[in-house]
Coordinates of C-alpha atoms and ligand atoms in Angstrom, one line a residue:
M730 CA 0.0 0.0 0.0
L731 CA 3.0 2.2 0.2
A732 CA 4.1 1.4 -3.3
G733 CA 3.9 4.4 -5.6
K734 CA 3.5 6.9 -2.8
R735 CA 5.8 9.9 -2.6
I736 CA 7.3 11.1 0.7
L737 CA 9.2 14.3 1.3
L738 CA 11.4 13.5 4.3
I739 CA 12.8 16.4 6.2
I740 CA 15.8 15.5 8.3
S741 CA 16.7 18.1 10.9
G742 CA 19.6 18.3 13.3
G743 CA 19.4 15.7 16.1
I744 CA 21.4 12.6 17.0
A745 CA 18.3 10.6 16.0
A746 CA 18.9 11.6 12.4
Y747 CA 20.7 8.2 12.0
K748 CA 17.4 6.4 12.4
C749 CA 16.2 8.1 9.2
L750 CA 18.6 6.1 7.1
E751 CA 16.8 2.9 8.3
L752 CA 13.5 4.6 7.6
I753 CA 14.5 5.5 4.0
R754 CA 15.7 2.0 3.4
R755 CA 12.4 0.4 4.6
L756 CA 10.3 2.9 2.6
R757 CA 12.3 2.2 -0.5
E758 CA 11.9 -1.6 0.0
R759 CA 8.1 -0.9 -0.1
G760 CA 8.3 1.0 -3.4
T761 CA 7.8 4.4 -1.9
A762 CA 9.6 7.3 -3.5
V763 CA 11.6 9.2 -0.9
R764 CA 12.9 12.7 -1.6
C765 CA 15.0 14.2 1.2
I766 CA 15.7 17.7 2.6
L767 CA 18.6 17.6 4.9
T768 CA 19.0 20.8 7.0
K769 CA 22.4 22.3 7.7
A770 CA 22.3 20.9 11.3
G771 CA 21.0 17.5 10.0
G772 CA 24.1 17.3 7.8
Q773 CA 26.2 17.3 11.0
F774 CA 24.7 13.9 11.9
V775 CA 24.2 12.1 8.6
T776 CA 26.0 12.7 5.3
P777 CA 24.2 13.8 2.1
L778 CA 25.9 10.9 0.4
A779 CA 24.3 8.3 2.7
V780 CA 20.9 9.9 2.4
S781 CA 21.2 10.2 -1.4
A782 CA 22.5 6.6 -1.8
L783 CA 19.6 5.1 0.2
S784 CA 16.9 7.4 -1.3
E785 CA 18.3 6.9 -4.8
D786 CA 17.7 10.6 -5.4
K787 CA 19.5 13.8 -4.9
V788 CA 19.4 15.5 -1.5
Y789 CA 18.0 19.0 -1.2
G790 CA 19.6 21.4 1.3
E791 CA 19.9 25.0 0.1
L792 CA 17.0 27.4 -0.3
F793 CA 18.7 29.5 -2.9
S794 CA 20.4 26.8 -5.0
L795 CA 20.1 28.1 -8.6
T796 CA 20.0 24.7 -10.2
D797 CA 17.4 23.4 -7.7
E798 CA 15.3 26.5 -8.2
A799 CA 15.5 26.0 -12.0
E800 CA 14.8 22.3 -11.9
M801 CA 12.3 22.2 -9.1
G802 CA 11.1 25.2 -7.0
H803 CA 10.9 24.7 -3.3
I804 CA 7.1 25.1 -3.6
Q805 CA 6.8 22.3 -6.1
L806 CA 9.1 20.1 -4.0
S807 CA 6.7 20.3 -1.1
R808 CA 3.6 19.8 -3.2
D809 CA 4.9 16.9 -5.3
A810 CA 4.8 14.6 -2.2
D811 CA 1.8 12.8 -0.9
L812 CA 3.0 13.3 2.7
L813 CA 5.7 15.3 4.4
V814 CA 7.6 13.6 7.3
V815 CA 9.8 15.5 9.6
A816 CA 12.2 13.2 11.4
P817 CA 13.8 14.1 13.7
A818 CA 11.6 17.2 14.4
T819 CA 13.8 19.3 16.7
A820 CA 12.4 21.8 19.2
D821 CA 13.7 24.5 17.0
L822 CA 12.1 23.3 13.8
L823 CA 8.8 22.7 15.6
A824 CA 9.0 26.3 16.9
R825 CA 9.7 27.6 13.4
M826 CA 6.8 25.5 12.0
A827 CA 4.4 26.9 14.7
T828 CA 5.4 30.5 14.0
G829 CA 5.4 30.1 10.2
R830 CA 9.1 30.9 9.6
A831 CA 10.6 30.3 6.2
D832 CA 14.3 30.9 6.7
D833 CA 15.7 27.7 5.2
L834 CA 14.5 25.1 2.7
A835 CA 12.9 22.8 5.3
S836 CA 10.8 25.5 7.0
T837 CA 9.9 27.0 3.6
A838 CA 8.7 23.7 2.3
L839 CA 6.7 23.1 5.4
L840 CA 5.1 26.6 5.1
A841 CA 4.4 26.2 1.4
T842 CA 2.9 22.7 1.4
D843 CA -0.7 21.9 0.9
K844 CA -0.1 18.3 2.0
P845 CA -0.4 16.6 5.4
V846 CA 2.6 16.6 7.7
L847 CA 3.8 13.9 10.2
V848 CA 6.4 14.9 12.7
A849 CA 8.6 12.7 14.9
P850 CA 9.8 14.9 17.7
A851 CA 13.3 14.3 19.2
M852 CA 14.9 16.4 21.9
N853 CA 16.0 16.5 25.5
V854 CA 13.3 15.8 28.0
R855 CA 13.4 19.3 29.5
M856 CA 13.0 20.8 26.1
W857 CA 10.1 18.5 25.4
E858 CA 8.4 19.4 28.7
H859 CA 9.1 23.1 28.3
A860 CA 5.9 25.2 28.1
A861 CA 7.1 26.7 24.8
T862 CA 7.4 23.3 23.2
K863 CA 4.1 22.2 24.6
A864 CA 2.4 25.3 23.3
N865 CA 4.0 24.8 19.9
M866 CA 3.0 21.2 19.7
A867 CA -0.6 22.0 20.8
L868 CA -0.9 24.6 18.0
L869 CA 0.6 22.3 15.4
V870 CA -1.7 19.4 16.4
E871 CA -4.7 21.8 16.3
R872 CA -3.7 22.7 12.8
G873 CA -3.8 19.1 11.7
V874 CA -0.1 18.1 12.0
M875 CA 0.2 14.4 12.9
T876 CA 2.7 13.1 15.4
V877 CA 4.5 9.9 16.2
G878 CA 6.4 9.6 19.5
P879 CA 8.5 10.7 21.2
N880 CA 9.3 7.7 23.4
E881 CA 10.6 7.5 26.9
G882 CA 14.1 6.3 27.5
E883 CA 17.8 7.1 27.9
M884 CA 19.0 10.0 25.8
A885 CA 22.2 10.7 24.0
C886 CA 22.7 13.6 26.5
G887 CA 22.7 11.1 29.4
E888 CA 19.3 12.1 30.9
Y889 CA 16.3 9.9 31.0
G890 CA 12.7 10.7 30.0
L891 CA 10.4 11.5 27.2
G892 CA 12.1 12.9 24.1
R893 CA 13.7 9.9 22.3
M894 CA 12.6 9.9 18.6
A895 CA 10.2 7.0 17.7
E896 CA 12.0 4.1 16.0
A897 CA 12.0 3.8 12.2
A898 CA 9.5 0.9 12.5
E899 CA 7.1 3.1 14.5
I900 CA 7.4 5.9 12.0
L901 CA 6.7 3.5 9.2
T902 CA 3.6 2.2 11.0
A903 CA 2.4 5.8 11.4
I904 CA 3.0 6.4 7.6
E905 CA 1.1 3.2 6.7
A906 CA -1.8 4.1 9.0
Y907 CA -2.0 7.4 7.2
F908 CA -2.1 5.8 3.8
G909 CA -5.4 4.2 3.8
T910 CA -5.3 1.0 5.6
D911 CA -7.1 3.0 8.2
A912 CA -10.0 4.7 6.5
P913 CA -13.2 3.1 7.9
L914 CA -15.3 6.1 7.0
S915 CA -14.2 6.3 3.3
G916 CA -17.3 6.6 1.1
R917 CA -19.3 8.2 3.9
R918 CA -20.4 11.8 4.2
A919 CA -20.2 13.7 7.5
L920 CA -21.4 17.1 8.7
V921 CA -20.1 18.9 11.8
T922 CA -21.1 22.2 13.3
S923 CA -18.6 24.2 15.4
G924 CA -17.9 27.5 17.1
P925 CA -20.3 30.1 18.4
T926 CA -23.0 31.8 16.5
V927 CA -23.0 35.6 16.4
E928 CA -26.3 37.4 16.4
A929 CA -26.2 41.0 15.3
I930 CA -27.8 43.7 17.3
D931 CA -26.9 46.5 15.0
P932 CA -24.0 46.9 12.4
V933 CA -21.4 46.9 15.1
R934 CA -22.8 45.0 18.1
Y935 CA -23.7 41.4 18.6
L936 CA -24.7 38.6 21.0
A937 CA -22.2 35.7 21.1
N938 CA -20.6 33.2 23.5
R939 CA -17.2 32.0 24.6
S940 CA -17.1 28.8 22.4
S941 CA -13.6 28.4 20.9
G942 CA -14.7 25.8 18.2
R943 CA -11.8 23.5 19.2
Q944 CA -13.9 20.4 19.9
G945 CA -16.0 20.7 16.7
H946 CA -13.0 21.5 14.5
A947 CA -11.1 18.5 16.0
I948 CA -14.1 16.2 15.3
A949 CA -14.3 17.4 11.6
L950 CA -10.5 16.7 11.2
A951 CA -10.8 13.2 12.9
L952 CA -13.7 12.2 10.7
A953 CA -11.9 13.4 7.6
R954 CA -8.8 11.5 8.7
L955 CA -10.8 8.3 8.8
G956 CA -11.8 8.9 5.2
A957 CA -15.2 10.7 5.5
E958 CA -16.1 13.5 3.1
T959 CA -16.6 16.1 5.7
T960 CA -18.3 19.5 5.8
L961 CA -17.7 21.8 8.7
V962 CA -20.2 24.6 9.2
S963 CA -18.6 27.0 11.7
G964 CA -19.3 30.3 13.3
P965 CA -16.4 32.7 13.7
T966 CA -13.4 31.2 15.5
R967 CA -9.7 31.9 15.7
L968 CA -8.9 28.4 14.4
D969 CA -7.4 27.4 11.0
D970 CA -9.5 25.4 8.6
P971 CA -8.8 21.7 9.3
P972 CA -7.0 20.1 6.3
G973 CA -9.1 17.9 4.1
V974 CA -12.4 19.4 5.3
Q975 CA -14.8 21.5 3.4
V976 CA -15.4 24.6 5.6
V977 CA -18.5 26.8 5.3
A978 CA -18.2 29.9 7.4
V979 CA -21.4 31.4 8.9
E980 CA -22.3 33.9 11.5
S981 CA -25.9 33.5 12.8
A982 CA -27.9 30.4 13.8
E983 CA -30.2 30.9 10.8
E984 CA -27.2 30.9 8.5
M985 CA -25.8 27.8 10.2
L986 CA -29.1 26.0 9.8
A987 CA -29.3 26.9 6.1
A988 CA -25.7 25.7 5.5
C989 CA -26.4 22.4 7.3
Q990 CA -29.5 21.8 5.3
A991 CA -27.5 22.5 2.1
A992 CA -24.9 19.9 3.1
L993 CA -27.5 17.1 3.4
P994 CA -27.6 14.2 2.7
V995 CA -24.9 12.9 5.1
E996 CA -24.7 9.7 7.1
V997 CA -23.5 11.3 10.3
A998 CA -24.1 14.8 11.7
V999 CA -22.3 16.0 14.8
C1000 CA -23.6 19.3 16.3
A1001 CA -20.8 20.7 18.4
A1002 CA -21.6 24.4 17.8
A1003 CA -22.6 26.6 20.7
V1004 CA -25.6 28.0 18.9
S1005 CA -27.1 31.1 20.4
D1006 CA -30.5 30.2 21.7
W1007 CA -31.8 33.7 20.9
R1008 CA -31.3 36.3 18.3
V1009 CA -32.3 40.0 18.3
K1010 CA -35.9 40.1 17.0
T1011 CA -35.4 43.3 14.9
Q1012 CA -31.8 44.2 14.0
S1013 CA -31.2 47.9 13.7
G1014 CA -29.9 48.8 10.3
Q1015 CA -28.1 51.8 11.9
K1016 CA -25.8 51.9 14.9
L1017 CA -28.0 52.3 18.0
K1018 CA -27.3 55.7 19.6
K1019 CA -27.3 56.7 23.3
N1020 CA -29.1 59.9 22.6
G1021 CA -28.8 60.7 26.3
G1022 CA -31.9 58.6 27.1
A1023 CA -32.7 55.2 28.6
P1024 CA -30.8 52.1 27.3
P1025 CA -32.5 50.4 24.4
Q1026 CA -34.9 47.6 25.0
I1027 CA -33.7 44.6 23.0
E1028 CA -36.4 42.1 22.2
L1029 CA -35.1 38.6 21.6
A1030 CA -36.6 35.8 19.4
V1031 CA -35.9 32.1 19.6
N1032 CA -33.4 30.7 17.2
P1033 CA -33.9 27.5 15.3
D1034 CA -32.5 24.4 17.0
I1035 CA -30.2 22.9 14.4
L1036 CA -29.7 19.6 16.2
A1037 CA -33.4 19.1 16.6
S1038 CA -34.0 20.0 13.0
L1039 CA -31.4 17.6 11.7
S1040 CA -32.9 14.9 14.0
A1041 CA -36.3 15.5 12.5
A1042 CA -35.3 15.8 8.8
G1043 CA -37.5 13.0 7.6
N1044 CA -36.0 11.1 4.8
K1045 CA -33.0 13.4 4.8
R1046 CA -32.2 12.5 8.5
P1047 CA -28.6 11.4 8.9
R1048 CA -28.4 7.8 10.1
L1049 CA -26.6 9.0 13.1
V1050 CA -27.2 12.4 14.8
V1051 CA -24.8 13.3 17.6
G1052 CA -25.3 16.3 19.9
F1053 CA -23.4 17.9 22.8
A1054 CA -24.8 19.0 26.1
A1055 CA -23.0 21.8 27.8
E1056 CA -24.1 21.7 31.4
T1057 CA -23.1 23.4 34.6
E1058 CA -25.1 21.1 37.0
K1059 CA -26.8 17.7 37.0
V1060 CA -24.8 17.0 33.9
V1061 CA -25.9 13.5 33.1
A1062 CA -29.6 14.0 34.1
H1063 CA -29.9 17.2 31.9
A1064 CA -28.1 15.5 29.0
K1065 CA -30.5 12.5 29.1
A1066 CA -33.4 14.9 28.9
K1067 CA -31.7 16.6 26.0
L1068 CA -31.3 13.3 24.1
K1069 CA -35.1 12.9 24.2
S1070 CA -36.1 16.5 23.6
K1071 CA -33.7 16.9 20.6
G1072 CA -34.5 13.4 19.1
C1073 CA -30.8 12.7 18.4
D1074 CA -29.1 9.3 18.8
W1075 CA -26.1 10.2 21.1
I1076 CA -25.4 13.1 23.4
L1077 CA -21.9 13.9 24.5
A1078 CA -22.4 15.6 27.9
N1079 CA -19.7 17.9 29.3
D1080 CA -19.5 19.9 32.4
V1081 CA -18.7 23.5 31.4
S1082 CA -18.9 25.0 34.9
P1083 CA -16.4 27.8 35.5
G1084 CA -13.2 26.2 37.0
T1085 CA -13.4 23.1 34.8
G1086 CA -11.5 25.0 32.1
I1087 CA -13.5 23.0 29.5
F1088 CA -15.4 25.8 27.7
G1089 CA -12.7 27.3 25.5
G1090 CA -10.0 25.1 27.0
A1091 CA -7.8 22.2 25.5
D1092 CA -9.3 19.3 27.5
N1093 CA -12.8 17.7 27.7
L1094 CA -14.5 15.3 30.1
I1095 CA -17.2 13.4 28.3
H1096 CA -20.2 11.2 29.3
L1097 CA -21.6 9.6 26.2
I1098 CA -25.3 8.9 26.5
D1099 CA -27.3 6.8 24.0
G1100 CA -30.5 4.9 24.2
S1101 CA -28.9 2.1 26.2
G1102 CA -27.0 4.0 28.9
V1103 CA -24.1 6.2 29.9
E1104 CA -20.4 5.7 29.1
D1105 CA -17.9 7.8 31.1
W1106 CA -14.8 8.7 29.3
P1107 CA -11.6 9.8 31.1
R1108 CA -10.5 13.4 30.9
M1109 CA -8.6 13.8 27.6
T1110 CA -7.6 16.4 25.1
K1111 CA -10.3 17.6 22.6
Q1112 CA -8.2 15.9 19.8
E1113 CA -8.4 12.6 21.7
V1114 CA -12.1 13.0 22.3
A1115 CA -12.5 13.6 18.5
E1116 CA -10.5 10.5 17.6
R1117 CA -12.4 8.3 20.0
L1118 CA -15.7 9.7 18.8
A1119 CA -14.8 9.3 15.1
R1120 CA -13.9 5.6 15.7
R1121 CA -17.1 5.0 17.5
I1122 CA -19.1 6.6 14.7
A1123 CA -17.3 4.4 12.1
G1124 CA -18.2 1.3 14.2
A1125 CA -21.8 2.4 14.6
L1126 CA -22.3 3.2 10.9
D1127 CA -20.9 -0.2 10.0
S1128 CA -23.3 -1.9 12.3
I1129 CA -26.3 0.2 11.1
S1130 CA -25.3 -0.7 7.4
G1131 CA -24.9 -4.3 8.4
S1132 CA -28.3 -4.5 10.2
S1133 CA -30.2 -2.7 7.4
G1134 CA -28.5 -4.9 4.8
A1135 CA -27.2 -1.8 3.0
Ligands
CTP756 N1 -28.0 23.2 19.5 C1 -28.4 23.5 18.2 N2 -29.1 24.6 17.9 C2 -29.5 25.4 18.9 C3 -29.1 25.1 20.3 C4 -28.4 24.0 20.5 O1 -28.0 22.7 17.3 N3 -30.3 26.5 18.6 C5 -27.2 22.0 19.7 C6 -25.8 22.2 20.2 O2 -24.9 22.2 19.1 C7 -25.6 20.9 21.0 C8 -27.0 20.7 21.6 O3 -27.9 21.3 20.8 O4 -25.2 19.8 20.2 C9 -27.2 21.1 23.0 O5 -26.8 22.4 23.2 P1 -26.8 23.1 24.6 O6 -26.3 24.5 24.5 O7 -26.2 22.2 25.6 O8 -28.3 23.1 24.9 P2 -29.5 24.0 24.5 O9 -30.3 23.3 23.5 O10 -29.0 25.4 24.2 O11 -30.3 24.0 25.9 P3 -30.1 24.8 27.3 O12 -29.4 26.1 26.9 O13 -31.4 24.9 27.8 O14 -29.2 23.9 28.1

């Protein structure tokens, strides 16, 4: 399954660079074309000659090499591949990826690419655990960068801990997993809502909420990674569009509903948006003025319920409709009531009380409620919740198709 695939392998400067030689050899044995960028620091650990001999191709290193630019621009170099693999990914290169630097060929290729990226971090344990590296990794993962490792163990510097680069065999497994053996949702269509909705009061003011969109965006990415053709309908967020997902940007609940209806038919819909329950009944076309008098009376109207509408969409109803329940008290009891009132198949309940750090934060604590009971998930990152949910959706759709004979 790796035969015919093209990988751009970026080797940066760490002692683990030697493991890349083994990785290249194993990829070549499987018929994968491997083109390599060796950074200046990477060249201190492995020689261009070894990399070139094993990859059976020339090795790229300089951003402004006239012949390379004439034969193959750095942009094309990064786009000709099916996947970019960064191994070892040093703390420095990860920081440059996170900030979008383009000061050498490796970082430029990573910035210019429109292809997925897999990184194998390798560094000293203190560097790995530093808040700066953690923040850089969180940002990269949120943008859709895939990771393998690091592992725990003895390091070249003599310390012990997390930071050893994954072995060549593990990186190979991650590459194989990416290329399609693992696409249980391929051929399926998915719809995800995410973010807040923004309800205009007048041309400059609005009603909104603190939703970051992180959970919904991560779910869209996880579904797409498992092969689903995924549409993400999102209110305004600060997040990047997840790679491989069709994103429809909306503002109000009414726009969100229309965009969701336009995305049907789908087999699964996940409503993770924090939809404003109300909108301003009559928006002012002009900015409301103080005029020295009493504050304006703003009359609210009830917004459409997108989750309930999708659950009641007749012959267009997705086979599986999943909602969230953001609660601050009696989490499971309220969520069970919501499962009924909305008519959906599963509810993922989460406690968003102040102090949990969940609303707008990086982690989530989920109770999955369906017709048969409650499943308590341990606290995990929103990405992990998304991956677990996507796998559960794949399993459920398979069993629904199996039982309906489809
Ligand atoms: N939802 C929706 N459209 C709305 C309101 C909510 O699609 N107008 C969806 C959310 O995306 C979520 C679920 O309904 O999947 C529950 O949202 P939540 O905010 O927890 O509940 P509400 O329906 O708003 O009820 P309440 O505010 O009374 O808790």
